[in-house]
Amino acid sequence: LTRLEENEQNLKQLINSLSKILSDTPGSEKTDKLFAQLKGKLAWPVKGMVQKLYGQSKPPSNLRWQGVVINAPHGNNVRSVSRGRIAFADWLRGMGNLVIIDHGGGYLSLYGHNESLFKQAGEWVEAGDIIASIGNSGGQHKTGLYFEIRHQGKPRNPSRWCNVRNWFAT
């Protein structure tokens, strides 16, 4: 329970730090508005079965999932859901190999528990670009992807952003 709470706090601190840095980065008004208009139209980052749902409890704690966990075969490609700039690509305790993409306008997408990372902080990506491969890093027993969307540092339900039938090819 303590480790779960510490891991959640570590992620929150990272997001807050990135938000402060990214808020000082000039963006284009067009790019900032673009991501917000994609709600309900994004492709999922990987094809697989959603195992953990946004808002579902994380027993034995009172914590809740702030994203979704998608079970998928080891080594499959993880793709960016939209255009953006890699804000973070490194190891984070509890999340394993983690990629965070800044989409502008205060929107971030997070991709955790990857086996390998194929992009570095500062690189630009387009929707559908391969950014990582599925793994079980960060102490996971099953292979899969932790996927989250945040706006102004607050988690948003990815199921409301991604179209259930809109998968990227593996």
N, CA and C of each residue as an Amber inpcrd file, in Angstrom:
protein
   510
   0.8320000  -1.1920000   0.0000000   0.0000000   0.0000000   0.0000000
   0.8720000   1.2490000   0.0000000   1.9110000   1.2430000   0.8450000
   2.8240000   2.3830000   0.9090000   3.5190000   2.5930000  -0.4280000
   3.9420000   1.4890000  -1.0390000   4.6350000   1.5890000  -2.3330000
   3.6930000   2.1440000  -3.4070000   2.4390000   1.6960000  -3.4340000
   1.4650000   2.2240000  -4.3950000   1.2920000   3.7320000  -4.2140000
   1.1630000   4.1540000  -2.9720000   0.9890000   5.5820000  -2.6950000
   2.2300000   6.3760000  -3.0840000   3.4290000   5.8240000  -2.8120000
   4.6690000   6.5040000  -3.1920000   4.7920000   6.6030000  -4.7100000
   4.4510000   5.5210000  -5.4070000   4.5200000   5.5290000  -6.8740000
   3.5790000   6.5640000  -7.4660000   2.3670000   6.6500000  -6.9180000
   1.4040000   7.6420000  -7.4100000   1.9190000   9.0580000  -7.1440000
   2.5400000   9.2620000  -5.9850000   3.0820000  10.5780000  -5.6450000
   4.2440000  10.9350000  -6.5740000   5.1040000   9.9480000  -6.8900000
   6.2170000  10.1900000  -7.8190000   5.7150000  10.6330000  -9.1850000
   4.6760000   9.9610000  -9.6860000   4.1190000  10.3300000 -10.9810000
   3.5110000  11.7280000 -10.9190000   2.8020000  12.0220000  -9.8470000
   2.1870000  13.3410000  -9.6850000   3.2540000  14.4440000  -9.6590000
   4.3460000  14.1940000  -8.9500000   5.4280000  15.1810000  -8.8990000
   6.0640000  15.3810000 -10.2680000   6.2570000  14.2920000 -11.0100000
   6.8180000  14.3980000 -12.3570000   5.8930000  15.2080000 -13.2590000
   4.5980000  14.9140000 -13.2260000   3.6220000  15.6420000 -14.0530000
   3.6260000  17.1220000 -13.6850000   3.6400000  17.4280000 -12.3970000
   3.6550000  18.8300000 -11.9600000   4.9070000  19.5440000 -12.4350000
   6.0640000  18.8740000 -12.3340000   7.3230000  19.4680000 -12.8010000
   7.2880000  19.7200000 -14.3000000   6.8140000  18.7140000 -15.0480000
   6.7240000  18.8730000 -16.5040000   5.7380000  19.9740000 -16.8760000
   4.6210000  20.0450000 -16.1580000   3.6160000  21.0750000 -16.4570000
   4.1950000  22.4730000 -16.2930000   5.0060000  22.6670000 -15.2610000
   5.6300000  23.9780000 -15.0470000   6.5990000  24.3090000 -16.1760000
   7.3960000  23.3210000 -16.5650000   8.3610000  23.5330000 -17.6480000
   7.6340000  23.7890000 -18.9640000   6.6220000  22.9650000 -19.2490000
   5.9140000  23.0630000 -20.5220000   5.0760000  24.3290000 -20.6300000
   4.6200000  24.8530000 -19.4960000   3.8210000  26.0810000 -19.5480000
   4.6540000  27.2720000 -19.9960000   5.9710000  27.1740000 -19.8260000
   6.8660000  28.2410000 -20.2700000   7.2760000  28.0820000 -21.7280000
   6.9370000  26.9480000 -22.3320000   7.2930000  26.6900000 -23.7200000
   6.2230000  27.2680000 -24.6270000   6.6180000  28.1760000 -25.5100000
   5.5930000  28.7410000 -26.3920000   5.0320000  27.6830000 -27.3260000
   3.7330000  27.6720000 -27.4850000   3.0750000  26.7430000 -28.3960000
   2.2840000  27.5430000 -29.4110000   1.8140000  26.8570000 -30.3890000
   0.9900000  27.5630000 -31.3600000  -0.4630000  27.4010000 -30.9600000
  -1.2470000  28.4300000 -31.1720000  -2.6640000  28.3900000 -30.8210000
  -3.3580000  27.2760000 -31.5980000  -2.9550000  27.0690000 -32.8360000
  -3.5610000  26.0290000 -33.6650000  -3.3150000  24.6460000 -33.0620000
  -2.0760000  24.3680000 -32.6660000  -1.7390000  23.0750000 -32.0770000
  -2.4530000  22.8890000 -30.7540000  -2.5070000  23.9330000 -29.9280000
  -3.1490000  23.8390000 -28.6220000  -4.6270000  23.4710000 -28.7370000
  -5.3090000  24.0050000 -29.7070000  -6.7330000  23.7330000 -29.8710000
  -6.9830000  22.3970000 -30.5620000  -6.0290000  21.9410000 -31.3410000
  -6.2130000  20.7410000 -32.1370000  -6.4960000  19.5170000 -31.2790000
  -5.7100000  19.2760000 -30.2410000  -5.8860000  18.0700000 -29.4400000
  -7.2640000  18.0470000 -28.7810000  -7.7130000  19.1530000 -28.2590000
  -9.0200000  19.2150000 -27.6050000 -10.1470000  18.8210000 -28.5620000
  -9.9650000  19.0940000 -29.8450000 -10.9880000  18.7650000 -30.8410000
 -10.9900000  17.2830000 -31.2110000  -9.9920000  16.5390000 -30.7460000
  -9.8870000  15.1230000 -31.0960000 -10.5840000  14.1980000 -30.0990000
 -11.2280000  14.7660000 -29.0950000 -11.8940000  13.9400000 -28.0860000
 -12.9020000  13.0070000 -28.7580000 -12.7570000  11.7000000 -28.4730000
 -13.6290000  10.6870000 -29.0520000 -13.1910000  10.1840000 -30.4080000
 -12.1030000  10.7500000 -30.9540000 -11.6650000  10.3890000 -32.3040000
 -10.2770000   9.7560000 -32.3430000  -9.5780000   9.7130000 -31.2220000
  -8.2160000   9.1950000 -31.2070000  -8.1950000   7.6790000 -31.3530000
  -7.1390000   7.1830000 -31.9720000  -6.9030000   5.7430000 -32.0210000
  -6.2570000   5.3210000 -30.7060000  -6.5670000   4.1170000 -30.2470000
  -5.8970000   3.5840000 -29.0670000  -4.4210000   3.3800000 -29.4040000
  -3.5210000   3.4850000 -28.4220000  -2.0870000   3.3750000 -28.7010000
  -1.6160000   1.9580000 -29.0410000  -2.4290000   0.9600000 -28.7020000
  -2.0730000  -0.4330000 -28.9780000  -3.3600000  -1.2430000 -29.0300000
  -3.3440000  -2.3090000 -29.7970000  -4.5030000  -3.1930000 -29.8400000
  -4.3620000  -4.2260000 -28.7310000  -5.4140000  -4.3680000 -27.9510000
  -5.3860000  -5.3310000 -26.8580000  -6.6660000  -5.2400000 -26.0560000
  -6.7180000  -5.9780000 -24.9750000  -7.8880000  -6.0240000 -24.1010000
  -7.6540000  -5.0870000 -22.9210000  -8.5940000  -4.1670000 -22.7050000
  -8.4840000  -3.2710000 -21.5490000  -8.7530000  -4.0910000 -20.2980000
  -7.7550000  -4.1550000 -19.4270000  -7.8300000  -4.9800000 -18.2280000
  -8.2390000  -4.1600000 -17.0030000  -7.7090000  -2.9630000 -16.8750000
  -8.0380000  -2.0780000 -15.7550000  -8.6610000  -0.8220000 -16.3300000
  -9.7990000  -0.4230000 -15.7690000 -10.5360000   0.7290000 -16.2640000
 -10.2310000   1.9830000 -15.4550000 -10.3340000   3.1190000 -16.1070000
 -10.1870000   4.4200000 -15.4520000 -11.1920000   4.5020000 -14.2910000
 -10.7000000   4.9200000 -13.1300000 -11.5670000   5.0990000 -11.9640000
 -11.7730000   3.8410000 -11.1450000 -11.3730000   2.6790000 -11.6710000
 -11.5120000   1.4240000 -10.9380000 -10.5670000   1.4390000  -9.7400000
 -10.9790000   0.8450000  -8.6300000 -10.1420000   0.8520000  -7.4220000
  -8.9460000  -0.0660000  -7.5940000  -7.8800000   0.2500000  -6.8230000
  -6.6430000  -0.5250000  -6.8060000  -6.5240000  -1.1870000  -5.4310000
  -7.1830000  -2.3310000  -5.2350000  -7.0870000  -2.9840000  -3.9270000
  -5.6310000  -3.2850000  -3.5960000  -5.1970000  -3.2540000  -2.3840000
  -5.9540000  -3.0930000  -1.1470000  -6.0600000  -1.6290000  -0.7030000
  -5.7870000  -0.7050000  -1.5870000  -5.7700000   0.7150000  -1.2270000
  -7.0930000   1.3900000  -1.5800000  -7.1620000   2.6690000  -1.2720000
  -8.2910000   3.4920000  -1.6960000  -7.9690000   4.2340000  -2.9880000
  -6.8030000   3.9500000  -3.5550000  -6.3950000   4.6040000  -4.7980000
  -7.2230000   4.0770000  -5.9640000  -7.3080000   4.8850000  -7.0150000
  -8.0500000   4.5120000  -8.2180000  -7.1390000   4.6330000  -9.4340000
  -7.4330000   3.8290000 -10.4510000  -6.6830000   3.9180000 -11.7000000
  -6.9600000   5.2740000 -12.3400000  -5.9030000   5.9650000 -12.7270000
  -6.0270000   7.2690000 -13.3680000  -5.8780000   7.1630000 -14.8760000
  -5.7750000   5.9450000 -15.3400000  -5.6900000   5.6390000 -16.7600000
  -6.2470000   4.2480000 -16.9620000  -5.8310000   3.5990000 -18.0280000
  -6.2590000   2.2280000 -18.2980000  -5.0290000   1.3490000 -18.4900000
  -5.2010000   0.0600000 -18.2330000  -4.1610000  -0.9220000 -18.5290000
  -4.6980000  -1.7960000 -19.6550000  -3.9390000  -1.8450000 -20.7370000
  -4.3260000  -2.6170000 -21.9100000  -3.3870000  -3.8160000 -22.0180000
  -3.9180000  -5.0190000 -21.8450000  -3.1030000  -6.2130000 -22.0220000
  -2.8270000  -6.3980000 -23.5070000  -1.5720000  -6.6390000 -23.8210000
  -1.1590000  -6.8200000 -25.2160000   0.1040000  -7.6790000 -25.2320000
   0.3590000  -8.3570000 -26.3450000   1.5290000  -9.2270000 -26.4370000
   2.8510000  -8.4750000 -26.2940000   3.7750000  -9.1300000 -25.6390000
   5.1210000  -8.6080000 -25.4220000   5.7690000  -8.2150000 -26.7490000
   6.3400000  -7.0250000 -26.7940000   7.0620000  -6.5680000 -27.9800000
   6.2240000  -5.8500000 -29.0160000   4.8840000  -5.8830000 -28.8940000
   4.0490000  -5.1530000 -29.8630000   4.3460000  -3.6580000 -29.8000000
   4.0590000  -2.9700000 -30.8970000   4.3330000  -1.5390000 -30.9820000
   3.3360000  -0.7140000 -30.1700000   3.8560000   0.3230000 -29.5410000
   3.0350000   1.3410000 -28.8720000   3.1370000   2.5810000 -29.7470000
   1.9820000   3.1810000 -30.0680000   1.9680000   4.3200000 -30.9780000
   1.4130000   5.5680000 -30.3000000   1.9230000   6.6960000 -30.7240000
   1.4180000   7.9770000 -30.2370000  -0.0170000   8.1600000 -30.7150000
  -0.8760000   8.6500000 -29.8220000  -2.2800000   8.8470000 -30.2020000
  -2.4960000  10.1330000 -30.9890000  -1.5180000  11.0490000 -30.9280000
  -1.6620000  12.3260000 -31.6260000  -0.3000000  12.9970000 -31.7560000
  -0.2610000  14.0310000 -32.5700000   0.9650000  14.8110000 -32.7410000
   1.3660000  15.4510000 -31.4220000   2.6570000  15.5090000 -31.1770000
   3.1440000  16.1560000 -29.9680000   4.6440000  16.0470000 -29.8400000
   5.1290000  16.5130000 -28.7200000   6.5620000  16.4990000 -28.4430000
   6.8140000  15.6380000 -27.2150000   7.8130000  14.7720000 -27.2940000
   8.1590000  13.9160000 -26.1660000   8.6700000  14.7970000 -25.0340000
   7.9650000  14.7660000 -23.9070000   8.3490000  15.5640000 -22.7300000
   9.1980000  14.7440000 -21.7600000   8.9990000  13.4140000 -21.7820000
   9.7220000  12.5290000 -20.8720000   9.8040000  11.1590000 -21.5110000
  10.9730000  10.5420000 -21.4630000  11.1620000   9.1760000 -21.9440000
  12.2750000   8.5470000 -21.1110000  11.8710000   7.8670000 -20.0440000
  12.8440000   7.3180000 -19.1050000  12.1360000   6.3770000 -18.1440000
  12.8920000   5.8430000 -17.2090000  12.3760000   4.9510000 -16.1820000
  11.7850000   5.7760000 -15.0410000  10.6360000   5.3460000 -14.5160000
  10.0350000   5.9400000 -13.3200000   9.5080000   4.8010000 -12.4640000
   9.9300000   4.7840000 -11.2060000   9.5210000   3.6970000 -10.3180000
   7.9980000   3.5690000 -10.2990000   7.5250000   2.3420000 -10.4450000
   6.0960000   2.0740000 -10.4700000   5.4940000   2.1330000 -11.8630000
   6.1330000   2.8790000 -12.7650000   5.6380000   2.9980000 -14.1420000
   6.5730000   2.3020000 -15.1310000   7.7650000   1.9600000 -14.6810000
   8.7420000   1.3430000 -15.5690000   9.1860000   2.3270000 -16.6340000
   9.4220000   1.8240000 -17.8330000   9.8020000   2.6870000 -18.9540000
   8.5700000   3.4750000 -19.3820000   8.6640000   4.7830000 -19.2280000
   7.5210000   5.6780000 -19.4100000   7.8110000   6.7210000 -20.4740000
   6.8170000   6.9490000 -21.3410000   6.8780000   8.0330000 -22.3230000
   5.7250000   8.9830000 -22.0120000   6.0290000  10.2810000 -21.9690000
   4.9920000  11.2960000 -21.8110000   5.0910000  12.2330000 -22.9990000
   3.9610000  12.4330000 -23.6670000   3.9180000  13.3120000 -24.8410000
   3.0950000  14.5440000 -24.5040000   3.6610000  15.7070000 -24.8170000
   2.9610000  16.9900000 -24.6670000   2.2620000  17.2930000 -25.9870000
   0.9380000  17.4220000 -25.9230000   0.1510000  17.6950000 -27.1210000
  -0.2520000  19.1640000 -27.2260000   0.2230000  19.9980000 -26.3200000
  -0.1410000  21.4080000 -26.3190000  -1.4450000  21.6510000 -25.5830000
  -1.6760000  22.8690000 -25.2010000  -2.9170000  23.2310000 -24.5250000
  -3.0870000  22.5880000 -23.1680000  -1.9840000  22.1470000 -22.5480000
  -2.0540000  21.5010000 -21.2450000  -2.3870000  20.0160000 -21.3030000
  -2.4250000  19.4180000 -22.5040000  -2.7490000  18.0020000 -22.6600000
  -1.4850000  17.1520000 -22.7390000  -1.4870000  16.0550000 -21.9820000
  -0.3970000  15.0860000 -21.9910000  -0.9800000  13.6930000 -22.1800000
  -0.2310000  12.8200000 -22.8500000  -0.5770000  11.4010000 -22.8710000
   0.6060000  10.6370000 -22.2940000   0.3010000   9.6070000 -21.4900000
   1.3150000   8.8250000 -20.7980000   1.2180000   7.3720000 -21.2240000
   2.3940000   6.7410000 -21.4100000   2.4750000   5.3660000 -21.8780000
   3.4940000   4.6460000 -20.9950000   3.0340000   3.7760000 -20.0890000
   3.9290000   3.1490000 -19.1260000   4.0410000   1.6410000 -19.2600000
   5.0200000   1.0810000 -18.5590000   5.3290000  -0.3490000 -18.4760000
   5.9090000  -0.9020000 -19.7750000   6.5350000  -0.0360000 -20.5700000
   7.1020000  -0.4510000 -21.8550000   8.3680000  -1.2870000 -21.6740000
   8.6280000  -2.1250000 -22.6600000   9.8700000  -2.8930000 -22.6810000
  11.0160000  -1.9910000 -23.1570000  10.8080000  -1.3260000 -24.2810000
  11.8240000  -0.4580000 -24.8680000  11.1960000   0.8660000 -25.2630000
  12.0020000   1.9280000 -25.1960000  11.5710000   3.2600000 -25.6210000
  12.3120000   3.6090000 -26.8990000  11.5830000   4.1120000 -27.8970000
  12.1830000   4.3970000 -29.1980000  12.3260000   5.8900000 -29.4850000
  11.8840000   6.7240000 -28.5700000  11.9840000   8.1770000 -28.7440000
  12.6420000   8.7740000 -27.5120000  13.1670000   9.9950000 -27.6930000
  13.8270000  10.7140000 -26.6030000  13.1210000  12.0360000 -26.3620000
  13.2920000  12.5610000 -25.1610000  12.7110000  13.8590000 -24.8170000
  13.1500000  14.9010000 -25.8390000  12.1890000  15.7040000 -26.2740000
  12.4570000  16.7610000 -27.2470000  12.0750000  16.4030000 -28.6640000
  11.9440000  15.1140000 -28.9630000  11.5790000  14.6980000 -30.3250000
  10.0900000  14.9410000 -30.5750000   9.7650000  15.2840000 -31.8150000
   8.3770000  15.4490000 -32.2440000   7.8810000  14.1320000 -32.8020000
   6.6100000  13.8260000 -32.5550000   5.9820000  12.6290000 -33.1040000
   4.6440000  13.0090000 -33.7190000   4.2210000  12.1910000 -34.6580000
   2.9110000  12.3450000 -35.2850000   2.0040000  11.2320000 -34.7830000
   0.7120000  11.3720000 -34.9830000  -0.2270000  10.3070000 -34.6270000
   0.1740000   9.0330000 -35.3620000   0.2580000   7.9350000 -34.6400000
   0.6010000   6.6540000 -35.2350000   2.0760000   6.3180000 -35.2310000
   2.9460000   7.2730000 -34.8730000   4.3770000   6.9720000 -34.7990000
   4.6400000   5.9710000 -33.6810000   5.5360000   5.0320000 -33.9310000
   5.9170000   4.0420000 -32.9250000   6.8450000   4.7260000 -31.9190000
   6.4650000   4.6610000 -30.6460000   7.2430000   5.3310000 -29.5960000
   7.8780000   4.3590000 -28.6070000   7.3610000   3.1170000 -28.5490000
   7.8580000   2.1470000 -27.5780000   7.3680000   0.7510000 -27.9670000
   7.7630000  -0.2430000 -27.1650000   7.2420000  -1.5980000 -27.3520000
   6.6700000  -2.1040000 -26.0300000   5.6470000  -2.9310000 -26.1420000
   4.9350000  -3.4730000 -24.9750000   5.8740000  -4.3210000 -24.1310000
   5.7480000  -4.1390000 -22.8270000   6.5410000  -4.9370000 -21.8970000
   5.8270000  -5.0670000 -20.5650000   6.6160000  -5.3150000 -19.5270000
   6.0640000  -5.4100000 -18.1820000   7.0020000  -4.7440000 -17.1800000
   7.6570000  -3.6750000 -17.6130000   8.5910000  -2.9820000 -16.7350000
   7.8400000  -2.2910000 -15.5930000   8.5470000  -2.0160000 -14.5350000
   7.9310000  -1.3650000 -13.3810000   7.2670000  -2.3440000 -12.4360000
   7.6540000  -3.6170000 -12.5170000   7.1590000  -4.6060000 -11.5750000
   5.8400000  -5.2470000 -11.9210000   5.4460000  -5.2050000 -13.1830000
   4.1740000  -5.7980000 -13.5960000   4.3440000  -7.2960000 -13.8340000
   3.3070000  -8.0720000 -13.5330000   3.3460000  -9.5150000 -13.7470000
   2.9500000  -9.8790000 -15.1760000   2.0750000  -9.0860000 -15.7800000
   1.6190000  -9.3370000 -17.1500000   2.1490000  -8.2450000 -18.0640000
   2.3020000  -8.5870000 -19.3460000   2.6920000  -7.5620000 -20.3060000
   1.4740000  -6.7330000 -20.6660000   1.7100000  -5.4760000 -20.8820000
   0.6250000  -4.5750000 -21.2550000   1.0900000  -3.1360000 -21.2030000
   0.1780000  -2.2560000 -21.4970000   0.4620000  -0.8290000 -21.5410000
  -0.4140000  -0.0910000 -20.5450000   0.2040000   0.7660000 -19.7480000
  -0.5630000   1.6980000 -18.9310000  -0.6990000   2.9630000 -19.7680000
  -1.9310000   3.4210000 -19.9920000  -2.1810000   4.5810000 -20.8430000
  -3.0700000   5.5740000 -20.1100000  -2.6650000   6.8300000 -20.1780000
  -3.3680000   7.8800000 -19.4500000  -3.3720000   9.1520000 -20.2760000
  -4.4140000   9.9440000 -20.1250000  -4.4750000  11.2820000 -20.7140000
  -4.7060000  12.2600000 -19.5650000  -3.9800000  13.3620000 -19.5830000
  -4.1520000  14.3960000 -18.5590000  -4.3590000  15.7530000 -19.2300000
  -5.1260000  16.6020000 -18.5500000  -5.2980000  17.9800000 -18.9760000
  -5.0740000  18.8620000 -17.7600000  -4.1490000  19.7960000 -17.8890000
  -3.7680000  20.6830000 -16.7820000  -3.4040000  19.8650000 -15.5430000
  -2.7300000  18.7220000 -15.7490000  -2.2680000  17.8690000 -14.6610000
  -3.3040000  16.9160000 -14.0950000  -4.5450000  17.0290000 -14.5300000
  -5.6090000  16.1830000 -13.9930000  -5.9210000  15.0330000 -14.9570000
  -6.0490000  13.8030000 -14.4270000  -6.3500000  12.6630000 -15.2870000
  -7.7250000  12.7780000 -15.9430000  -7.7980000  12.2990000 -17.1710000
  -9.0450000  12.2530000 -17.9290000  -9.2720000  10.8050000 -18.3730000
 -10.5170000  10.4130000 -18.5380000 -10.8380000   9.0470000 -18.9200000
 -10.4440000   8.7940000 -20.3780000  -9.4270000   7.9490000 -20.6220000
  -8.9960000   7.6870000 -22.0040000 -10.0960000   7.0860000 -22.8780000
 -11.0280000   6.3750000 -22.2660000 -12.1160000   5.7560000 -23.0390000
 -13.0140000   6.8000000 -23.6870000 -13.0330000   7.9950000 -23.1440000
 -13.8250000   9.0770000 -23.7460000 -13.0640000   9.7870000 -24.8600000
 -11.7670000   9.5480000 -24.9310000 -10.9280000  10.1830000 -25.9460000
 -10.6600000   9.2730000 -27.1280000 -10.5810000   7.9660000 -26.8730000
 -10.2310000   7.0180000 -27.9290000 -11.4750000   6.2990000 -28.4300000
 -11.5660000   6.1560000 -29.7190000 -12.6860000   5.4850000 -30.3530000
 -12.4700000   3.9820000 -30.2430000 -13.4200000   3.2770000 -29.6780000
 -13.2610000   1.8470000 -29.4110000 -12.9240000   1.0310000 -30.6630000
 -13.3650000   1.4360000 -31.8310000 -13.0880000   0.6880000 -33.0590000
 -11.9020000   1.2530000 -33.8350000 -11.2330000   2.2290000 -33.2920000
 -10.1830000   2.9160000 -34.0120000  -8.8100000   2.4470000 -33.5110000
  -8.4030000   1.2410000 -33.8920000  -7.1310000   0.6740000 -33.4420000
  -6.0260000   0.9590000 -34.4610000  -4.8200000   1.1320000 -33.9400000
  -3.6510000   1.1190000 -34.8220000  -3.3060000  -0.3430000 -35.0820000
  -2.7310000  -0.6190000 -36.2210000  -2.2710000  -1.9810000 -36.5060000
  -1.0960000  -2.2990000 -35.5760000  -0.9650000  -3.5450000 -35.1730000
   0.1180000  -3.9330000 -34.2770000   1.3520000  -4.0550000 -35.0460000
